[in-house]
CSV table of C-alpha atoms in Angstrom, one decimal:
chain,number,residue,atom,x,y,z
C,1,MET,CA,-30.7,-15.4,-26.9
C,2,LYS,CA,-26.9,-14.4,-27.7
C,3,THR,CA,-26.0,-10.9,-28.9
C,4,SER,CA,-23.0,-9.9,-30.9
C,5,ILE,CA,-20.6,-7.9,-29.2
C,6,SER,CA,-19.5,-5.8,-32.5
C,7,ASP,CA,-21.2,-2.7,-30.9
C,8,PRO,CA,-20.3,-3.2,-27.1
C,9,ASP,CA,-22.3,0.2,-26.1
C,10,ALA,CA,-25.5,-1.5,-27.7
C,11,HIS,CA,-24.3,-4.8,-25.8
C,12,LEU,CA,-24.3,-3.1,-22.4
C,13,ASN,CA,-27.8,-1.3,-22.9
C,14,LEU,CA,-29.5,-4.7,-24.0
C,15,TRP,CA,-28.0,-6.3,-20.6
C,16,GLU,CA,-28.4,-3.5,-18.1
C,17,PRO,CA,-32.2,-3.3,-17.6
C,18,HIS,CA,-31.6,-7.0,-16.8
C,19,LEU,CA,-28.5,-6.8,-15.0
C,20,LYS,CA,-28.4,-3.6,-13.0
C,21,ALA,CA,-24.6,-3.8,-12.8
C,22,PHE,CA,-24.0,-0.2,-12.9
C,23,VAL,CA,-24.9,3.0,-10.8
C,24,GLU,CA,-23.7,5.4,-13.3
C,25,LEU,CA,-22.0,5.3,-16.9
C,26,CYS,CA,-19.1,7.7,-17.7
C,27,PRO,CA,-18.7,9.8,-20.6
C,28,ALA,CA,-16.7,8.6,-23.5
C,29,ASP,CA,-13.1,8.7,-23.0
C,30,THR,CA,-10.8,10.2,-25.7
C,31,PRO,CA,-9.1,7.1,-27.3
C,32,ARG,CA,-5.5,6.4,-26.1
C,33,ASP,CA,-2.8,4.2,-27.1
C,34,GLY,CA,-1.1,1.6,-24.8
C,35,PRO,CA,-1.1,-2.1,-23.6
C,36,LEU,CA,-5.0,-1.9,-22.9
C,37,ALA,CA,-6.0,0.2,-25.8
C,38,GLY,CA,-9.7,-0.4,-26.6
C,39,MET,CA,-10.3,-2.4,-23.3
C,40,ARG,CA,-13.6,-1.4,-21.5
C,41,VAL,CA,-13.6,-1.1,-17.9
C,42,GLY,CA,-16.0,-1.0,-15.0
C,43,VAL,CA,-15.1,0.5,-11.6
C,44,LYS,CA,-16.7,-0.4,-8.4
C,45,ASP,CA,-18.5,2.7,-6.7
C,46,VAL,CA,-16.0,2.7,-3.9
C,47,ILE,CA,-13.4,3.7,-6.2
C,48,ASP,CA,-12.8,7.5,-7.3
C,49,VAL,CA,-13.4,8.0,-11.0
C,50,ALA,CA,-12.7,11.7,-11.8
C,51,GLY,CA,-16.0,13.6,-12.7
C,52,THR,CA,-18.1,11.1,-11.3
C,53,SER,CA,-19.6,10.5,-7.6
C,54,THR,CA,-18.4,7.8,-5.4
C,55,ARG,CA,-21.7,6.6,-3.7
C,56,ASN,CA,-20.4,3.8,-2.1
C,57,GLY,CA,-23.9,2.0,-2.6
C,58,SER,CA,-25.4,4.0,0.0
C,59,ASP,CA,-28.1,6.5,0.0
C,60,ALA,CA,-26.3,8.1,2.4
C,61,CYS,CA,-23.7,9.2,-0.1
C,62,GLU,CA,-26.3,10.0,-2.8
C,63,ASN,CA,-25.3,13.8,-2.9
C,64,ALA,CA,-21.6,12.8,-2.8
C,65,PRO,CA,-19.8,15.6,-5.1
C,66,PRO,CA,-18.0,14.4,-8.1
C,67,ALA,CA,-14.5,13.0,-7.4
C,68,MET,CA,-11.7,15.6,-8.4
C,69,GLN,CA,-9.3,13.0,-9.8
C,70,ASP,CA,-9.1,9.2,-10.5
C,71,ALA,CA,-8.1,6.6,-7.6
C,72,ALA,CA,-4.5,5.5,-8.3
C,73,VAL,CA,-5.5,2.3,-10.1
C,74,VAL,CA,-8.1,3.9,-12.3
C,75,GLY,CA,-5.3,6.5,-13.4
C,76,LEU,CA,-3.1,3.7,-14.3
C,77,LEU,CA,-5.7,1.9,-16.3
C,78,ARG,CA,-6.6,5.1,-18.0
C,79,GLN,CA,-3.0,5.9,-19.1
C,80,ALA,CA,-2.7,2.5,-20.6
C,81,GLY,CA,-5.3,3.1,-22.9
C,82,ALA,CA,-8.3,1.5,-21.3
C,83,LYS,CA,-11.8,3.3,-21.6
C,84,ILE,CA,-13.7,3.7,-18.1
C,85,VAL,CA,-17.2,2.7,-19.2
C,86,GLY,CA,-18.9,3.4,-15.6
C,87,LYS,CA,-19.4,2.8,-11.9
C,88,THR,CA,-20.6,-0.7,-10.9
C,89,VAL,CA,-22.7,-1.6,-8.2
C,90,THR,CA,-21.4,-2.4,-4.9
C,91,THR,CA,-23.0,-3.5,-1.4
C,92,GLU,CA,-23.1,-0.6,0.8
C,93,PHE,CA,-19.6,0.6,2.0
C,94,ALA,CA,-18.5,-2.9,0.5
C,95,PHE,CA,-20.3,-4.6,3.4
C,96,THR,CA,-22.8,-7.4,3.3
C,97,ASP,CA,-26.2,-5.7,2.4
C,98,PRO,CA,-27.3,-7.3,-0.9
C,99,THR,CA,-27.9,-5.2,-4.1
C,100,ALA,CA,-30.4,-5.3,-6.7
C,101,CYS,CA,-27.7,-6.4,-9.2
C,102,ARG,CA,-28.3,-9.9,-10.8
C,103,ASN,CA,-26.4,-12.9,-11.9
C,104,PRO,CA,-26.3,-13.1,-15.6
C,105,TYR,CA,-26.2,-16.7,-15.8
C,106,ASP,CA,-29.5,-16.8,-13.7
C,107,LEU,CA,-31.2,-13.7,-13.2
C,108,ARG,CA,-32.8,-15.2,-10.1
C,109,ARG,CA,-29.6,-15.6,-8.4
C,110,SER,CA,-27.0,-13.4,-6.6
C,111,PRO,CA,-24.2,-12.3,-8.3
C,112,GLY,CA,-22.2,-12.3,-4.9
C,113,GLY,CA,-20.8,-9.3,-3.0
C,114,SER,CA,-19.5,-6.8,-2.5
C,115,SER,CA,-18.0,-6.4,-5.9
C,116,SER,CA,-21.5,-7.2,-7.3
C,117,GLY,CA,-21.7,-5.3,-10.5
C,118,SER,CA,-18.0,-5.9,-11.3
C,119,GLY,CA,-18.8,-9.5,-11.5
C,120,ALA,CA,-21.7,-9.6,-13.2
C,121,ALA,CA,-20.6,-6.9,-15.9
C,122,VAL,CA,-17.6,-8.8,-16.8
C,123,ALA,CA,-19.6,-12.1,-17.1
C,124,ALA,CA,-22.2,-10.7,-19.5
C,125,GLY,CA,-19.5,-9.1,-21.6
C,126,VAL,CA,-20.3,-5.7,-21.3
C,127,VAL,CA,-16.8,-4.7,-20.0
C,128,ASP,CA,-13.7,-6.6,-20.7
C,129,ILE,CA,-12.1,-5.6,-16.9
C,130,ALA,CA,-13.5,-4.6,-13.7
C,131,LEU,CA,-12.1,-3.2,-10.3
C,132,GLY,CA,-13.3,-4.6,-7.2
C,133,THR,CA,-12.3,-4.8,-3.7
C,134,GLN,CA,-11.9,-7.6,-1.0
C,135,THR,CA,-12.0,-7.1,2.7
C,136,ALA,CA,-13.4,-10.7,3.5
C,137,GLY,CA,-14.4,-12.6,0.2
C,138,SER,CA,-15.9,-9.3,-1.7
C,139,LEU,CA,-14.1,-10.1,-5.0
C,140,CYS,CA,-13.4,-13.7,-5.4
C,141,ARG,CA,-16.9,-14.6,-4.6
C,142,PRO,CA,-18.4,-12.5,-7.4
C,143,ALA,CA,-15.9,-14.0,-9.8
C,144,ALA,CA,-16.6,-17.4,-8.7
C,145,TYR,CA,-20.3,-17.0,-8.7
C,146,CYS,CA,-20.5,-15.2,-12.3
C,147,GLY,CA,-17.8,-17.6,-13.8
C,148,VAL,CA,-14.9,-15.2,-14.5
C,149,VAL,CA,-11.4,-14.7,-13.3
C,150,GLY,CA,-10.7,-12.8,-10.2
C,151,LEU,CA,-7.5,-11.8,-9.0
C,152,LYS,CA,-7.1,-10.7,-5.6
C,153,PRO,CA,-3.4,-9.5,-5.4
C,154,THR,CA,-1.1,-9.5,-2.3
C,155,TYR,CA,-2.1,-7.2,0.4
C,156,ARG,CA,-1.0,-3.6,-0.3
C,157,THR,CA,0.6,-4.4,-3.8
C,158,LEU,CA,-2.4,-2.1,-5.6
C,159,SER,CA,-2.7,1.3,-4.1
C,160,THR,CA,-5.8,1.9,-2.1
C,161,GLU,CA,-5.4,5.9,-2.8
C,162,GLY,CA,-9.1,7.2,-3.9
C,163,VAL,CA,-10.7,4.0,-2.2
C,164,THR,CA,-13.3,4.4,0.4
C,165,PRO,CA,-11.8,2.3,3.3
C,166,LEU,CA,-14.0,-0.4,4.9
C,167,ALA,CA,-11.2,-2.2,7.0
C,168,PRO,CA,-7.7,-0.8,6.1
C,169,SER,CA,-6.0,-3.8,7.6
C,170,PHE,CA,-7.5,-6.2,5.0
C,171,ASP,CA,-8.7,-3.8,2.0
C,172,THR,CA,-7.3,-4.9,-1.2
C,173,VAL,CA,-8.0,-3.6,-4.6
C,174,GLY,CA,-8.3,-6.5,-7.1
C,175,ILE,CA,-9.1,-7.2,-10.8
C,176,ILE,CA,-12.2,-9.1,-12.4
C,177,THR,CA,-11.8,-10.3,-16.1
C,178,GLY,CA,-12.9,-12.9,-18.6
C,179,SER,CA,-9.5,-14.5,-18.9
C,180,VAL,CA,-6.1,-14.8,-17.0
C,181,ALA,CA,-4.3,-13.4,-19.9
C,182,LEU,CA,-6.2,-10.0,-19.6
C,183,ALA,CA,-5.8,-10.2,-15.9
C,184,GLN,CA,-2.0,-10.3,-16.3
C,185,LYS,CA,-2.1,-7.5,-18.6
C,186,ALA,CA,-4.0,-5.3,-16.4
C,187,PHE,CA,-2.1,-6.3,-13.3
C,188,ALA,CA,1.3,-5.6,-15.1
C,189,VAL,CA,-0.1,-2.0,-15.9
C,190,MET,CA,-0.8,-1.4,-12.3
C,191,ALA,CA,2.1,-3.5,-10.7
C,192,PRO,CA,4.9,-4.1,-13.2
C,193,SER,CA,6.5,-7.4,-12.9
C,194,PRO,CA,10.1,-8.3,-12.1
C,195,SER,CA,12.5,-8.4,-15.0
C,196,ALA,CA,12.9,-12.3,-14.6
C,197,GLN,CA,9.9,-14.3,-16.1
C,198,PRO,CA,8.1,-16.4,-13.7
C,199,ASP,CA,8.6,-20.3,-13.8
C,200,THR,CA,5.3,-21.9,-15.2
C,201,THR,CA,5.5,-25.2,-13.6
C,202,PRO,CA,3.8,-25.6,-10.6
C,203,GLN,CA,6.5,-27.7,-8.8
C,204,LYS,CA,4.9,-28.6,-5.5
C,205,THR,CA,1.0,-28.1,-5.1
C,206,LEU,CA,-1.1,-28.9,-2.3
C,207,CYS,CA,-4.9,-29.6,-3.0
C,208,GLY,CA,-7.1,-29.2,-0.1
C,209,LEU,CA,-10.1,-28.0,1.4
C,210,TRP,CA,-11.0,-26.2,4.9
C,211,GLN,CA,-12.4,-28.4,7.4
C,212,THR,CA,-15.7,-26.7,8.4
C,213,ASP,CA,-19.3,-27.1,8.8
C,214,ALA,CA,-19.7,-26.3,5.0
C,215,THR,CA,-19.3,-28.9,2.7
C,216,PRO,CA,-18.9,-28.7,-1.2
C,217,ASP,CA,-21.7,-30.1,-3.3
C,218,GLY,CA,-21.3,-33.0,-5.6
C,219,ASP,CA,-20.8,-30.9,-8.7
C,220,THR,CA,-18.4,-28.6,-7.1
C,221,MET,CA,-16.4,-31.3,-5.7
C,222,GLU,CA,-16.1,-33.0,-8.9
C,223,GLY,CA,-14.7,-29.9,-10.4
C,224,PHE,CA,-12.0,-29.6,-7.9
C,225,GLN,CA,-11.0,-33.1,-8.1
C,226,ALA,CA,-10.8,-32.7,-11.9
C,227,ALA,CA,-8.7,-29.5,-11.6
C,228,ALA,CA,-6.5,-31.3,-9.2
C,229,HIS,CA,-5.8,-33.9,-11.8
C,230,ALA,CA,-5.3,-31.2,-14.4
C,231,ILE,CA,-2.6,-29.4,-12.3
C,232,GLU,CA,-0.9,-32.7,-11.8
C,233,GLU,CA,-0.8,-33.4,-15.5
C,234,LEU,CA,0.9,-29.8,-15.9
C,235,GLY,CA,3.8,-31.4,-14.0
C,236,ALA,CA,3.3,-30.5,-10.4
C,237,ARG,CA,3.9,-32.8,-7.6
C,238,VAL,CA,0.6,-32.8,-5.9
C,239,THR,CA,-0.1,-33.5,-2.4
C,240,GLN,CA,-4.0,-33.8,-1.3
C,241,THR,CA,-4.5,-33.1,2.4
C,242,PRO,CA,-7.0,-30.8,4.3
C,243,LEU,CA,-6.0,-27.2,4.6
C,244,LYS,CA,-4.7,-26.7,8.4
C,245,ALA,CA,-6.3,-23.8,10.2
C,246,ASP,CA,-9.0,-23.3,12.7
C,247,VAL,CA,-11.2,-21.1,10.4
C,248,ALA,CA,-14.2,-20.2,13.0
C,249,PRO,CA,-12.0,-18.5,15.4
C,250,MET,CA,-10.3,-16.8,12.6
C,251,VAL,CA,-13.6,-15.4,11.0
C,252,ILE,CA,-14.7,-14.0,14.5
C,253,ALA,CA,-11.5,-12.3,14.9
C,254,HIS,CA,-11.6,-10.8,11.3
C,255,ARG,CA,-15.1,-9.6,11.8
C,256,LEU,CA,-14.2,-7.8,15.1
C,257,VAL,CA,-11.4,-6.1,13.3
C,258,MET,CA,-13.4,-5.2,10.4
C,259,HIS,CA,-16.3,-3.7,12.5
C,260,TYR,CA,-14.1,-1.7,14.8
C,261,GLU,CA,-12.3,-0.2,11.7
C,262,ALA,CA,-15.5,0.4,9.6
C,263,PHE,CA,-16.7,2.4,12.7
C,264,ILE,CA,-13.4,4.3,12.7
C,265,ALA,CA,-13.7,5.2,9.1
C,266,HIS,CA,-17.5,5.7,9.1
C,267,GLY,CA,-18.9,5.8,12.7
C,268,ALA,CA,-19.7,9.5,12.5
C,269,VAL,CA,-22.4,9.1,10.2
C,270,LEU,CA,-24.3,7.5,13.3
C,271,ASN,CA,-24.5,11.1,14.7
C,272,ASN,CA,-26.0,12.9,11.8
C,273,PRO,CA,-29.3,12.7,9.7
C,274,ARG,CA,-27.5,10.5,7.1
C,275,GLY,CA,-27.3,7.6,9.8
C,276,ALA,CA,-31.1,7.0,9.0
C,277,LEU,CA,-30.1,6.3,5.3
C,278,LEU,CA,-28.0,3.5,5.9
C,279,LYS,CA,-29.1,-0.3,5.4
C,280,GLN,CA,-29.6,-2.7,8.0
C,281,LYS,CA,-26.4,-4.8,7.9
C,282,PHE,CA,-23.9,-1.9,7.9
C,283,LEU,CA,-25.5,-0.2,10.5
C,284,ALA,CA,-25.4,-2.9,12.6
C,285,GLY,CA,-21.8,-3.3,11.6
C,286,LEU,CA,-21.1,0.2,12.9
C,287,ARG,CA,-22.9,-0.4,16.0
C,288,ALA,CA,-21.1,-3.4,17.0
C,289,GLY,CA,-17.9,-1.6,16.1
C,290,ALA,CA,-18.5,1.2,18.5
C,291,THR,CA,-18.6,-1.3,21.4
C,292,ILE,CA,-15.4,-2.6,20.4
C,293,SER,CA,-12.0,-1.5,22.7
C,294,PRO,CA,-8.6,-1.0,21.1
C,295,ASP,CA,-7.5,-3.6,23.4
C,296,GLN,CA,-9.9,-6.3,21.9
C,297,VAL,CA,-8.7,-5.3,18.6
C,298,ALA,CA,-5.2,-5.6,19.4
C,299,GLN,CA,-5.7,-9.1,20.7
C,300,ALA,CA,-7.6,-10.0,17.8
C,301,GLN,CA,-4.9,-8.6,15.3
C,302,GLU,CA,-2.4,-10.6,17.1
C,303,PHE,CA,-4.1,-13.7,16.8
C,304,LEU,CA,-4.5,-13.2,13.4
C,305,ALA,CA,-0.8,-12.4,12.8
C,306,GLU,CA,-0.1,-15.6,14.5
C,307,ALA,CA,-2.5,-17.7,12.4
C,308,LYS,CA,-1.1,-16.5,9.2
C,309,HIS,CA,2.6,-17.1,10.4
C,310,ALA,CA,1.5,-20.6,11.4
C,311,PHE,CA,-0.3,-21.5,8.2
C,312,TRP,CA,2.7,-20.2,5.8
C,313,ALA,CA,5.3,-21.7,8.3
C,314,GLY,CA,3.4,-25.3,8.1
C,315,LEU,CA,3.5,-25.3,4.2
C,316,GLU,CA,7.2,-24.6,3.6
C,317,GLY,CA,8.5,-25.8,0.2
C,318,LEU,CA,4.9,-25.5,-1.3
C,319,ASP,CA,4.6,-23.4,-4.4
C,320,ILE,CA,0.9,-23.4,-5.1
C,321,ILE,CA,-2.5,-24.1,-3.2
C,322,LEU,CA,-5.5,-25.4,-5.3
C,323,THR,CA,-8.6,-25.0,-3.3
C,324,LEU,CA,-12.2,-23.8,-3.5
C,325,PRO,CA,-13.4,-20.3,-2.9
C,326,VAL,CA,-17.1,-21.3,-2.2
C,327,PRO,CA,-18.9,-24.7,-1.5
C,328,GLU,CA,-21.3,-24.3,-4.3
C,329,GLY,CA,-22.7,-21.9,-7.0
C,330,ALA,CA,-24.6,-18.8,-6.7
C,331,PRO,CA,-27.5,-18.7,-4.3
C,332,LEU,CA,-30.7,-17.4,-5.0
C,333,MET,CA,-31.5,-13.8,-4.2
C,334,ASP,CA,-32.3,-14.3,-0.6
C,335,GLY,CA,-31.0,-11.4,1.3
C,336,THR,CA,-27.6,-12.6,1.3
C,337,THR,CA,-24.4,-12.3,-0.9
C,338,GLY,CA,-23.4,-16.0,-0.4
C,339,PHE,CA,-20.7,-17.8,1.7
C,340,GLN,CA,-17.7,-15.9,2.6
C,341,ASP,CA,-16.1,-18.1,5.4
C,342,TRP,CA,-13.6,-19.9,3.3
C,343,LEU,CA,-12.5,-16.6,1.6
C,344,THR,CA,-11.9,-14.9,4.9
C,345,PRO,CA,-8.6,-16.7,6.1
C,346,TRP,CA,-7.1,-16.1,2.6
C,347,THR,CA,-7.8,-12.5,2.9
C,348,VAL,CA,-6.1,-12.6,6.2
C,349,PHE,CA,-3.1,-14.7,5.2
C,350,GLY,CA,-2.3,-11.7,2.5
C,351,GLY,CA,-1.2,-13.8,-0.5
C,352,PRO,CA,-2.5,-13.5,-3.9
C,353,LEU,CA,-5.7,-15.7,-5.2
C,354,VAL,CA,-6.8,-16.4,-8.6
C,355,CYS,CA,-10.2,-17.7,-9.0
C,356,LEU,CA,-10.9,-19.6,-12.4
C,357,PRO,CA,-14.1,-20.7,-13.9
C,358,TRP,CA,-14.5,-24.4,-14.2
C,359,GLY,CA,-17.8,-24.9,-16.4
C,360,LEU,CA,-21.2,-25.1,-15.2
C,361,ASP,CA,-23.2,-27.2,-12.4
C,362,ARG,CA,-26.4,-29.0,-13.0
C,363,LEU,CA,-28.3,-26.2,-12.1
C,364,GLY,CA,-26.5,-24.0,-14.9
C,365,ARG,CA,-24.6,-22.1,-12.2
C,366,PRO,CA,-20.8,-21.6,-12.8
C,367,LEU,CA,-18.3,-23.7,-11.0
C,368,SER,CA,-15.1,-22.2,-9.7
C,369,VAL,CA,-11.5,-23.2,-8.4
C,370,MET,CA,-8.9,-21.1,-6.8
C,371,LEU,CA,-5.5,-21.0,-6.8
C,372,ALA,CA,-3.5,-19.3,-3.7
C,373,ALA,CA,0.0,-18.6,-3.1
C,374,ARG,CA,2.4,-16.9,-0.6
C,375,PRO,CA,2.4,-12.9,-0.3
C,376,GLY,CA,4.6,-11.6,-3.1
C,377,GLN,CA,4.1,-14.4,-5.5
C,378,ASP,CA,1.3,-12.8,-7.6
C,379,HIS,CA,3.0,-13.2,-11.2
C,380,GLN,CA,4.1,-16.6,-10.4
C,381,LEU,CA,0.6,-17.5,-9.6
C,382,LEU,CA,-0.9,-15.8,-12.5
C,383,ALA,CA,1.5,-17.7,-14.7
C,384,THR,CA,0.4,-21.1,-13.4
C,385,ALA,CA,-3.2,-19.8,-13.5
C,386,ALA,CA,-2.9,-19.4,-17.4
C,387,ARG,CA,-1.6,-22.9,-17.7
C,388,LEU,CA,-4.3,-24.4,-15.7
C,389,GLU,CA,-6.9,-22.1,-17.4
C,390,ALA,CA,-6.1,-23.8,-20.8
C,391,THR,CA,-7.2,-27.4,-19.2
C,392,SER,CA,-10.4,-26.0,-18.0
C,393,PRO,CA,-14.0,-27.2,-19.3
C,394,PRO,CA,-15.7,-24.8,-21.8
C,395,MET,CA,-17.2,-21.9,-20.4
C,396,PRO,CA,-20.5,-20.8,-22.2
C,397,SER,CA,-21.3,-17.1,-22.3
C,398,PRO,CA,-24.7,-16.3,-20.3
C,399,HIS,CA,-27.7,-15.9,-22.5
C,400,LEU,CA,-29.4,-12.4,-22.8
C,401,PRO,CA,-33.0,-12.7,-21.5
C,402,GLN,CA,-35.7,-12.0,-24.0
C,403,ALA,CA,-37.4,-8.5,-23.5
């Protein structure tokens, strides 16, 4: 059944036993005026909120003391009048061990990860805005699987002060919301736009997919083609061609750097009793990172930098890329957080990404398409996303399960 959101706290209390999206709820904020006044915010539990512990989804951090101050991005939202509702569930240290959080469209399915609770909470309507992070595909995937808007900004646009690192070469704070308009408002608070208004016409757009072993299912491909037609109707000069990059070696190089940097940040835990509390995949990642040399990392980073330069050089003159974040809807709760290899190259390339819900597939799973642009083109990309969103199929709200 559906429920009214006239009482948002009651709505959260009805959903949360099914959703398991929150680690901790925060005391009520004193209401403030501002552009986000009245907006309810969930904060991924790798991001500090003053007075609450940052447990990083890990039993090893269960006794962490409360944070002394807000992370920079949280402070900006609070100053703009937003209400911090609680800390949302994350995979352990934003890695790949799945959580107990559920997808509100189908409780048998994963919400994705690592920003699992943030995607689920926005989709269920218990918060308006949620903060997440992306190191490979950790924000866009939950947005796609949960049928909400996800913005991964240009790398280093939003501060990571007060955010637990996983791999600083890639870690990016991002925003999950129910609409592009709200993502624009939240992003403007954290990264003010230039005085000039962005052009809302996508003048030249590439519509394409990665050429990998994974292929989109029929419903996902149909949605992508409909979105390509829609963006052409908005006035874009559309070119349809496969995306040109060798994804597999990029994924390998990215993971090598990620494992190494995760070990640098957290490897000390392997030498104390808390290491026994780590989950299987993160533990394996730290152990892998311990075997990697600085020379190997330098070679991988050089390869990724060259791949990034070559990709954008090959797209000279293009404004926007329309693609898919994932090849199909959310998987069953099967021990994974879903498919991330199509997102990893985009994180390496450093530019902004916007995931847009695009209706439901035949199984009732949310479909999603994704817009990408060059680093620094965040406001332009959001302006185009807002126009494309207006043409998207209706997105029904998930039904609250019967008690």
